[in-house]
Short mmCIF file of C-alpha atoms and ligand atoms in Angstrom, two decimals:
data_model
loop_
_atom_site.label_atom_id
_atom_site.label_comp_id
_atom_site.label_asym_id
_atom_site.label_seq_id
_atom_site.Cartn_x
_atom_site.Cartn_y
_atom_site.Cartn_z
CA MET A 30 -0.04 0.15 0.07
CA TYR A 31 2.51 2.07 1.21
CA SER A 32 5.15 1.23 -1.69
CA LYS A 33 1.67 2.43 -4.59
CA PHE A 34 1.46 5.96 -2.65
CA VAL A 35 5.13 6.50 -2.95
CA ARG A 36 5.22 4.75 -6.61
CA ASN A 37 2.27 6.95 -7.12
CA VAL A 38 2.63 9.78 -5.94
CA GLY A 39 5.87 10.87 -3.92
CA ILE A 40 8.38 9.17 -6.60
CA PRO A 41 6.58 10.78 -9.53
CA LEU A 42 5.97 14.75 -7.27
CA TYR A 43 9.40 14.67 -6.60
CA CYS A 44 10.74 13.67 -9.89
CA PHE A 45 8.42 16.66 -10.34
CA ALA A 46 10.22 18.81 -7.85
CA VAL A 47 13.56 18.40 -9.04
CA ARG A 48 13.28 18.15 -12.61
CA ASN A 49 14.01 15.10 -13.25
CA PRO A 50 13.10 12.80 -16.50
CA THR A 51 14.31 9.34 -15.17
CA PHE A 52 10.44 8.17 -14.57
CA LYS A 53 9.34 9.59 -18.53
CA TYR A 54 12.39 7.43 -20.16
CA LEU A 55 11.35 4.99 -18.00
CA ARG A 56 7.99 5.21 -19.67
CA GLU A 57 9.71 5.38 -23.09
CA LEU A 58 11.88 2.00 -22.22
CA THR A 59 9.17 0.02 -20.99
CA LYS A 60 7.55 0.27 -25.03
CA SER A 61 10.12 0.12 -26.75
CA GLN A 62 11.41 -3.30 -24.54
CA TRP A 63 8.53 -4.84 -26.74
CA PHE A 64 8.93 -2.62 -30.26
CA SER A 65 10.59 -5.61 -32.69
CA SER A 66 14.73 -5.14 -33.70
CA GLY A 67 14.07 -3.32 -37.00
CA GLU A 68 12.58 -0.52 -35.38
CA ILE A 69 14.69 -0.67 -31.81
CA GLN A 70 17.75 -0.19 -34.23
CA ARG A 71 15.34 3.46 -35.94
CA ILE A 72 15.80 4.34 -32.53
CA GLN A 73 19.35 3.30 -32.26
CA GLU A 74 19.83 4.70 -36.00
CA ARG A 75 17.52 8.19 -34.79
CA LYS A 76 19.96 9.40 -31.98
CA LEU A 77 23.11 8.06 -33.42
CA ARG A 78 22.91 10.91 -36.54
CA ARG A 79 22.78 13.61 -33.92
CA LEU A 80 25.46 12.12 -31.28
CA ILE A 81 28.09 12.27 -34.52
CA ILE A 82 26.53 16.20 -35.78
CA HIS A 83 27.06 17.10 -32.02
CA ALA A 84 30.30 14.92 -32.39
CA TYR A 85 31.18 16.60 -35.80
CA GLU A 86 30.92 19.82 -34.46
CA SER A 87 31.64 20.46 -30.55
CA VAL A 88 34.06 18.41 -29.57
CA PRO A 89 37.76 18.46 -30.83
CA TYR A 90 39.22 15.38 -30.51
CA TYR A 91 35.91 13.92 -32.55
CA ARG A 92 36.31 17.13 -35.57
CA ARG A 93 40.16 16.07 -35.11
CA THR A 94 39.07 12.06 -36.04
CA PHE A 95 36.86 13.08 -39.02
CA ARG A 96 39.34 15.36 -40.49
CA GLU A 97 41.58 12.38 -40.52
CA ASN A 98 39.23 9.97 -41.95
CA LYS A 99 38.66 12.08 -44.61
CA LEU A 100 35.27 12.61 -42.64
CA LYS A 101 32.12 14.22 -42.90
CA SER A 102 29.31 14.32 -40.30
CA CYS A 103 26.87 13.42 -43.52
CA ASP A 104 29.33 10.19 -44.51
CA ILE A 105 27.91 8.51 -40.92
CA LYS A 106 24.53 8.13 -41.18
CA ASN A 107 23.27 4.07 -39.98
CA LEU A 108 25.53 1.67 -37.32
CA GLN A 109 26.80 0.10 -40.49
CA ASP A 110 28.21 3.21 -41.10
CA LEU A 111 29.94 3.34 -37.19
CA VAL A 112 33.20 2.43 -38.45
CA LYS A 113 34.29 4.15 -40.79
CA LEU A 114 35.18 5.53 -37.01
CA PRO A 115 38.13 4.78 -35.02
CA ILE A 116 37.57 3.10 -31.47
CA LEU A 117 38.15 4.70 -28.53
CA SER A 118 40.82 2.81 -25.92
CA ARG A 119 40.70 3.54 -22.19
CA ASN A 120 44.46 5.34 -22.75
CA LYS A 121 43.06 7.63 -25.42
CA VAL A 122 39.90 8.81 -22.95
CA ARG A 123 42.68 9.02 -20.67
CA ASP A 124 45.13 10.92 -22.44
CA GLU A 125 42.42 12.59 -24.39
CA PHE A 126 40.49 13.44 -21.22
CA ASP A 127 40.32 17.81 -22.11
CA VAL A 128 39.55 17.23 -26.30
CA LEU A 129 36.80 15.07 -25.76
CA LEU A 130 34.45 17.64 -23.92
CA SER A 131 31.98 19.30 -26.02
CA GLY A 132 32.69 22.89 -26.49
CA SER A 133 28.74 23.93 -26.24
CA TYR A 134 27.50 21.35 -23.74
CA SER A 135 26.87 23.38 -20.25
CA ARG A 136 29.57 23.16 -17.77
CA LYS A 137 27.52 23.59 -15.44
CA LYS A 138 25.46 20.41 -15.98
CA MET A 139 28.61 17.84 -16.79
CA ARG A 140 28.95 15.97 -13.96
CA TYR A 141 32.38 14.60 -13.42
CA GLY A 142 33.35 11.07 -12.12
CA CYS A 143 36.72 8.24 -12.15
CA THR A 144 36.37 4.86 -12.88
CA GLY A 145 36.76 2.30 -9.74
CA GLY A 146 40.23 0.98 -12.06
CA SER A 147 38.70 -2.71 -12.04
CA THR A 148 40.07 -2.71 -15.52
CA GLY A 149 43.44 -1.53 -15.08
CA GLU A 150 43.96 2.06 -14.62
CA PRO A 151 41.27 4.25 -13.56
CA ILE A 152 39.73 7.12 -15.97
CA ASN A 153 38.51 10.78 -15.14
CA PHE A 154 35.52 10.50 -17.23
CA CYS A 155 31.91 13.16 -17.56
CA THR A 156 28.63 12.72 -18.35
CA SER A 157 25.83 14.77 -18.64
CA THR A 158 23.07 14.98 -16.60
CA ASP A 159 20.93 13.21 -19.41
CA ASN A 160 22.96 10.08 -20.04
CA ARG A 161 22.50 9.91 -15.52
CA HIS A 162 18.62 9.74 -15.74
CA TRP A 163 18.90 7.70 -19.31
CA SER A 164 20.34 5.11 -17.48
CA THR A 165 19.02 5.28 -13.65
CA ALA A 166 15.42 4.47 -16.54
CA ALA A 167 17.07 1.58 -18.24
CA ARG A 168 18.14 0.28 -14.32
CA TYR A 169 14.19 0.60 -12.71
CA LEU A 170 12.93 -1.28 -15.72
CA ALA A 171 16.03 -4.52 -15.59
CA TRP A 172 14.80 -4.29 -12.20
CA GLN A 173 11.22 -4.17 -13.02
CA TRP A 174 12.58 -7.50 -14.81
CA ALA A 175 13.08 -9.02 -11.52
CA GLY A 176 9.84 -8.42 -9.98
CA PHE A 177 10.68 -4.55 -7.91
CA GLU A 178 8.71 -2.17 -8.34
CA VAL A 179 9.80 1.35 -8.25
CA GLY A 180 7.88 2.80 -5.03
CA ASP A 181 9.19 -0.82 -3.50
CA LYS A 182 12.37 -0.60 -0.67
CA PHE A 183 15.76 -2.13 -2.29
CA ALA A 184 18.73 -2.73 -0.38
CA GLN A 185 22.48 -1.78 -2.58
CA VAL A 186 25.69 -2.43 -1.55
CA PHE A 187 27.63 -0.21 -3.39
CA GLY A 188 31.34 0.74 -4.60
CA LEU A 189 30.40 4.27 -2.38
CA HIS A 190 33.30 6.00 -1.52
CA LEU A 191 33.27 6.70 -5.86
CA ASP A 192 29.51 8.75 -5.17
CA ARG A 193 30.47 9.61 -1.13
CA PRO A 194 29.43 13.36 -2.64
CA THR A 195 26.80 12.48 -4.01
CA PHE A 196 25.22 10.28 -1.07
CA GLN A 197 26.71 12.21 1.21
CA SER A 198 24.85 15.30 0.57
CA VAL A 199 21.97 16.70 1.24
CA LYS A 200 19.81 16.63 -2.17
CA GLY A 201 22.01 12.32 -1.90
CA LYS A 202 20.34 12.37 0.97
CA ILE A 203 16.61 13.38 0.07
CA ASP A 204 17.18 11.12 -2.84
CA GLY A 205 17.65 7.79 -0.32
CA LYS A 206 14.35 8.68 1.39
CA VAL A 207 12.14 9.01 -1.39
CA LYS A 208 12.97 6.33 -3.39
CA ARG A 209 13.19 4.15 -0.09
CA ARG A 210 17.33 2.70 -0.53
CA ILE A 211 18.91 1.63 2.52
CA SER A 212 22.76 1.42 1.36
CA ILE A 213 26.72 -0.24 2.20
CA ASP A 214 29.37 0.61 0.74
CA ALA A 215 30.96 -1.99 -1.07
CA TYR A 216 34.77 -0.65 0.00
CA HIS A 217 34.41 -0.05 3.80
CA MET A 218 32.92 -3.53 4.45
CA SER A 219 34.44 -3.33 7.73
CA GLN A 220 33.13 -6.30 11.51
CA SER A 221 30.36 -3.44 12.50
CA ALA A 222 29.37 -2.34 9.11
CA LEU A 223 28.33 -5.26 7.86
CA GLN A 224 26.69 -6.28 11.75
CA LYS A 225 24.89 -2.89 11.44
CA PHE A 226 23.53 -3.05 7.31
CA VAL A 227 22.90 -6.73 8.47
CA LYS A 228 20.29 -5.19 10.87
CA LYS A 229 18.85 -3.28 8.65
CA ILE A 230 18.72 -5.67 6.00
CA LYS A 231 15.69 -7.18 8.83
CA THR A 232 13.82 -4.24 9.14
CA ALA A 233 13.49 -2.44 7.13
CA LYS A 234 12.81 -5.87 5.07
CA PRO A 235 13.69 -4.35 1.61
CA LYS A 236 11.98 -5.84 -1.81
CA ILE A 237 15.41 -6.30 -3.04
CA LEU A 238 19.51 -6.14 -2.84
CA TYR A 239 21.31 -4.49 -5.48
CA GLY A 240 25.52 -4.28 -5.45
CA THR A 241 28.43 -5.12 -6.83
CA ALA A 242 29.43 -8.98 -7.69
CA ALA A 243 32.40 -9.83 -4.98
CA SER A 244 30.70 -7.21 -2.23
CA VAL A 245 27.76 -9.74 -1.93
CA ALA A 246 29.36 -12.53 -2.23
CA ASN A 247 31.78 -10.92 0.84
CA LEU A 248 28.09 -10.13 2.43
CA ALA A 249 25.89 -12.94 2.22
CA LYS A 250 29.22 -14.99 3.63
CA TYR A 251 29.19 -12.59 6.00
CA ILE A 252 25.19 -13.67 6.96
CA HIS A 253 26.67 -17.42 7.10
CA ASP A 254 29.21 -17.56 8.86
CA LYS A 255 27.44 -15.40 11.39
CA GLY A 256 24.89 -18.10 11.57
CA ILE A 257 22.67 -15.59 11.15
CA ALA A 258 18.76 -16.15 9.96
CA ARG A 259 18.29 -17.13 5.64
CA PHE A 260 16.31 -13.75 4.31
CA HIS A 261 13.46 -13.88 2.45
CA LEU A 262 14.43 -11.23 -0.34
CA LYS A 263 12.31 -11.24 -4.38
CA SER A 264 15.42 -11.47 -5.76
CA VAL A 265 18.53 -10.44 -5.91
CA ILE A 266 20.53 -8.43 -8.74
CA ILE A 267 24.39 -8.52 -8.89
CA ASP A 268 26.92 -5.86 -11.50
CA SER A 269 29.25 -7.18 -12.81
CA MET A 270 30.19 -10.31 -13.16
CA ASN A 271 33.03 -13.32 -12.07
CA LEU A 272 31.57 -15.21 -9.42
CA PHE A 273 32.22 -18.35 -8.44
CA GLU A 274 29.24 -20.98 -8.76
CA GLY A 275 29.81 -22.06 -5.53
CA GLU A 276 29.63 -18.39 -4.50
CA VAL A 277 26.14 -17.89 -6.26
CA LYS A 278 24.82 -20.75 -4.46
CA LEU A 279 25.65 -19.39 -0.90
CA ILE A 280 23.74 -15.56 -1.80
CA GLU A 281 20.82 -17.05 -3.00
CA LYS A 282 21.18 -19.30 -0.22
CA VAL A 283 21.28 -16.84 2.26
CA PHE A 284 18.46 -14.30 0.40
CA GLY A 285 16.50 -17.09 -0.12
CA CYS A 286 15.97 -15.97 -3.70
CA ARG A 287 18.25 -16.28 -7.44
CA VAL A 288 20.66 -14.21 -8.60
CA TRP A 289 19.61 -11.91 -11.64
CA TRP A 290 22.68 -11.03 -13.84
CA ASN A 291 22.90 -7.55 -14.86
CA TYR A 292 26.15 -5.16 -16.72
CA HIS A 293 26.74 -1.30 -16.31
CA ASN A 294 30.25 0.30 -16.52
CA ARG A 295 30.54 3.55 -14.54
CA GLU A 296 31.15 6.45 -17.00
CA ASN A 297 28.22 4.94 -19.23
CA GLY A 298 25.21 2.88 -17.36
CA THR A 299 22.64 0.21 -17.52
CA PHE A 300 24.15 -1.51 -20.42
CA ALA A 301 22.14 -4.92 -19.88
CA SER A 302 20.42 -7.41 -17.88
CA GLU A 303 18.75 -10.25 -17.90
CA CYS A 304 14.68 -11.09 -18.04
CA SER A 305 12.49 -13.58 -16.23
CA GLU A 306 13.73 -15.81 -19.44
CA HIS A 307 17.33 -15.91 -17.24
CA ASN A 308 18.58 -16.49 -21.80
CA GLY A 309 20.93 -14.00 -21.71
CA TYR A 310 21.33 -10.29 -21.32
CA HIS A 311 18.61 -8.11 -22.70
CA LEU A 312 20.99 -5.11 -24.09
CA PHE A 313 19.85 -1.74 -23.58
CA SER A 314 20.28 -0.74 -27.74
CA GLN A 315 17.35 2.30 -27.38
CA ASN A 316 21.05 3.82 -25.20
CA PHE A 317 23.59 2.07 -26.57
CA VAL A 318 25.60 0.43 -30.20
CA PHE A 319 26.97 -2.17 -28.95
CA GLU A 320 29.92 -3.87 -30.52
CA PHE A 321 31.43 -6.70 -30.88
CA ILE A 322 34.92 -7.14 -31.95
CA LYS A 323 38.27 -8.85 -32.36
CA LYS A 324 41.17 -8.25 -34.31
CA GLY A 325 38.77 -4.49 -35.33
CA GLU A 326 36.12 -6.91 -36.86
CA GLU A 327 32.55 -7.98 -36.23
CA VAL A 328 32.45 -11.81 -33.97
CA ALA A 329 29.65 -14.04 -35.32
CA PRO A 330 26.94 -14.44 -32.88
CA GLY A 331 28.36 -17.49 -30.14
CA GLU A 332 31.75 -15.32 -30.35
CA ILE A 333 33.36 -14.34 -27.68
CA GLY A 334 34.42 -10.34 -28.87
CA SER A 335 35.45 -6.76 -26.75
CA ILE A 336 32.66 -5.26 -26.23
CA VAL A 337 32.76 -1.86 -28.50
CA VAL A 338 29.96 0.85 -27.26
CA THR A 339 28.56 3.61 -28.59
CA ASP A 340 26.89 6.02 -25.67
CA LEU A 341 23.71 8.01 -27.86
CA THR A 342 23.03 10.03 -24.43
CA ASN A 343 26.22 11.62 -23.03
CA PHE A 344 26.21 14.59 -25.45
CA ALA A 345 29.01 16.87 -22.97
CA MET A 346 31.80 13.98 -23.60
CA PRO A 347 30.65 11.50 -26.27
CA PHE A 348 32.13 8.14 -26.07
CA ILE A 349 31.90 6.89 -29.86
CA ARG A 350 33.34 2.69 -30.07
CA TYR A 351 35.12 3.05 -26.75
CA GLU A 352 36.62 -0.72 -26.03
CA VAL A 353 34.83 -0.29 -22.71
CA GLY A 354 37.59 -3.91 -21.71
CA ASP A 355 35.25 -6.81 -20.84
CA LEU A 356 34.17 -9.64 -23.42
CA GLY A 357 31.62 -10.13 -24.14
CA VAL A 358 29.08 -13.18 -27.03
CA PRO A 359 26.59 -12.01 -28.92
CA SER A 360 23.63 -13.83 -29.89
CA ASP A 361 20.70 -14.30 -32.09
CA ASP A 362 18.66 -15.39 -30.64
CA VAL A 363 15.47 -14.22 -29.79
CA CYS A 364 13.89 -13.86 -26.48
CA ALA A 365 10.53 -15.80 -24.89
CA CYS A 366 10.31 -13.87 -23.02
CA GLY A 367 9.52 -11.71 -26.92
CA ARG A 368 11.15 -8.48 -26.12
CA GLY A 369 12.64 -7.18 -29.22
CA MET A 370 16.16 -5.81 -27.60
CA PRO A 371 19.11 -8.26 -28.86
CA LEU A 372 20.32 -10.40 -26.30
CA MET A 373 24.23 -11.20 -25.79
CA ARG A 374 24.80 -14.93 -24.78
CA LYS A 375 27.61 -14.23 -22.00
CA LEU A 376 30.00 -11.90 -20.32
CA ILE A 377 33.17 -13.23 -20.05
CA GLY A 378 34.91 -10.98 -17.91
CA ARG A 379 37.26 -8.52 -17.99
CA THR A 380 40.40 -8.62 -20.78
CA ALA A 381 42.64 -7.54 -18.22
CA ASP A 382 41.32 -10.75 -16.39
CA VAL A 383 42.16 -12.63 -19.77
CA PHE A 384 45.51 -14.98 -19.92
CA VAL A 385 46.30 -16.46 -22.70
CA SER A 386 48.09 -20.47 -23.36
CA ALA A 387 49.84 -21.67 -25.70
CA THR A 388 48.79 -22.12 -27.99
CA GLY A 389 46.41 -18.50 -27.85
CA GLU A 390 43.16 -19.24 -26.80
CA PHE A 391 42.10 -17.46 -24.28
CA ILE A 392 41.96 -18.31 -20.60
CA THR A 393 38.61 -15.87 -19.54
CA ALA A 394 37.82 -16.21 -15.42
CA PRO A 395 35.27 -18.70 -15.86
CA LEU A 396 38.02 -21.23 -16.78
CA PHE A 397 40.54 -20.68 -13.52
CA GLY A 398 37.07 -22.21 -11.59
CA HIS A 399 39.29 -25.49 -10.94
CA PHE A 400 41.52 -24.10 -10.06
CA GLN A 401 40.57 -22.15 -7.31
CA HIS A 402 38.03 -24.84 -6.41
CA VAL A 403 40.76 -26.98 -5.90
CA VAL A 404 43.21 -24.01 -4.24
CA GLN A 405 40.53 -24.01 -1.48
CA LYS A 406 40.84 -26.84 -0.59
CA LEU A 407 44.79 -27.17 0.31
CA ASP A 408 46.75 -24.55 3.02
CA ILE A 409 47.53 -21.89 1.51
CA ARG A 410 46.72 -18.53 1.97
CA GLN A 411 46.78 -16.58 -0.57
CA TYR A 412 48.39 -16.69 -3.68
CA GLN A 413 48.94 -15.18 -7.13
CA ILE A 414 49.01 -15.69 -11.11
CA VAL A 415 51.33 -13.89 -13.13
CA GLN A 416 51.37 -14.83 -16.73
CA GLU A 417 54.63 -12.92 -17.36
CA THR A 418 55.30 -13.59 -20.70
CA PRO A 419 52.84 -15.85 -23.86
CA THR A 420 54.86 -19.02 -22.58
CA ARG A 421 55.57 -18.42 -18.98
CA THR A 422 53.32 -17.73 -16.05
CA ILE A 423 54.06 -17.56 -12.41
CA VAL A 424 52.26 -19.55 -9.54
CA ARG A 425 53.58 -17.16 -6.03
CA ILE A 426 52.31 -19.14 -3.52
CA ILE A 427 51.69 -17.63 0.97
CA PRO A 428 51.99 -21.97 2.42
CA GLY A 429 50.03 -23.05 5.49
CA GLN A 430 52.16 -24.98 8.23
CA ARG A 431 50.43 -28.14 6.49
CA TYR A 432 51.33 -27.30 2.97
CA SER A 433 53.37 -29.68 1.23
CA SER A 434 56.22 -30.11 -2.10
CA LYS A 435 52.64 -32.60 -2.94
CA ASP A 436 50.53 -29.48 -3.79
CA THR A 437 52.92 -28.12 -6.06
CA GLN A 438 52.83 -30.31 -7.95
CA THR A 439 48.85 -30.44 -8.31
CA ILE A 440 48.91 -26.90 -8.65
CA ARG A 441 50.93 -27.91 -11.13
CA LYS A 442 49.66 -30.01 -12.67
CA ILE A 443 45.63 -27.87 -13.18
CA MET A 444 48.01 -24.64 -14.67
CA ARG A 445 49.24 -27.29 -16.97
CA SER A 446 46.06 -28.49 -18.11
CA LEU A 447 44.72 -24.76 -18.51
CA MET A 448 47.59 -22.67 -19.60
CA GLY A 449 49.82 -25.61 -21.91
CA ASN A 450 52.37 -26.92 -22.84
CA MET A 451 54.23 -23.87 -21.13
CA GLN A 452 56.62 -22.41 -18.85
CA ILE A 453 55.42 -22.66 -15.34
CA ASP A 454 56.76 -22.14 -11.83
CA VAL A 455 55.19 -22.14 -8.67
CA LYS A 456 56.78 -20.27 -6.25
CA LEU A 457 56.52 -19.95 -2.51
CA VAL A 458 56.95 -16.51 -1.02
CA ASP A 459 56.43 -14.36 2.73
CA SER A 460 54.22 -11.92 1.39
CA ILE A 461 52.92 -10.94 -2.40
CA ALA A 462 53.00 -7.60 -2.87
CA LEU A 463 49.54 -5.26 -3.24
CA SER A 464 49.11 -3.37 -6.76
CA SER A 465 50.29 0.60 -7.56
CA SER A 466 46.24 1.48 -6.27
CA GLY A 467 46.00 -0.42 -2.63
CA LYS A 468 44.48 -3.21 -3.84
CA ARG A 469 45.20 -7.65 -3.93
CA GLN A 470 45.82 -8.69 -7.46
CA VAL A 471 45.05 -13.16 -7.43
CA LYS A 472 45.88 -12.39 -11.46
CA VAL A 473 47.72 -10.58 -12.85
CA ARG A 474 48.85 -10.13 -16.26
CA LYS A 475 52.12 -8.37 -18.16
CA PHE A 476 51.78 -7.96 -21.75
CA PRO A 477 49.30 -6.54 -22.82
CA ILE A 478 46.66 -8.22 -26.04
CA THR A 479 44.99 -6.71 -28.94
CA PHE A 480 41.06 -7.99 -28.72
CA ALA A 481 39.64 -5.16 -30.77
ZN1 ZN B 22 13.57 -12.05 -22.84
#
């Protein structure tokens, strides 16, 4: 009853007062999700033409890029024409930040941000407020697929330290109250913070829990280890990727519901989400053009490609053919739910986490599941796998007291079955250095691989 009131009266009034078009966009997405793929493509091309003209006329980087490639804005009319433009790498965003900003977009309306650095070095970026509203609208629609309705209470486990100014501002606090959000900072999940948060979930009884994979797994483990009574949520929506099967099972057991996968990044927003068919990710093509690229070519459905997006709603700092740093598998399947939004069959992982086997195959995160499974059974305090070169990999181990040379042989054997015939060195060490940003890195690849 109260949820209904918040949904139909509270939130619309609040959005009207702060001139927030999120719910207008949500209505548009709610309608267009059922459009045919051809109709969705027409939306994309209409938005793309606007973006290209804007970038050509007001963004110094694109003005130069068009000139260098002997192009005019009228040369990019449809999705097929996009390949005429080069790919925008993360390094380019870092190096060319100033000239990627639009000269005609109001600086006051620009929202500055920084990535968390899980895909290598962090980058600074800038978005338009409108882009954030589209992203929130897409996220709400994805949550609706998982049983949430706007106005329901929700719990959020997120990297709030990056968003602290927004969350702690008066506006942020009011926003949280109106939208009935309870949250915990994923980067400061101390025992006492977890205890407080679990208590909050118990009292507030949110309908869904939303968060990044590792932090939700961390929360579930805490609840399980403490023997706290299980919850009965409608759904747990997990952003990003890379959980081991055992962790997903634990989350589902602890929260008494199914895990739904969602895909987003900080600089562009909500990319894709699962529907109730759990048949892969529906791509929000109303807001993005997606490409899956390997060595300059679009891969066939079912093959792994580097995800390249053109963000159709960010006019502050246009991201055109931006290589996100993730690998995915496109699909040409039509989903049984009837939505026309295209599917991505799988999200494979970060390009930075990928190793290369002796025969040149990409070894992606899920393939390390078996390694993780075996390592958990051995007396190992910590480990790190470093692929130094395409033909040499080092496994550093901080052994426990019961660790023996037989365990070293086991590790070498598993690594060889994963990586193929290459040099595998297992080194027993006292400590493992942290990365420059202070994080523990389990897997490190020391040479570049070109995906897109
Ligand atoms: Zn579907």
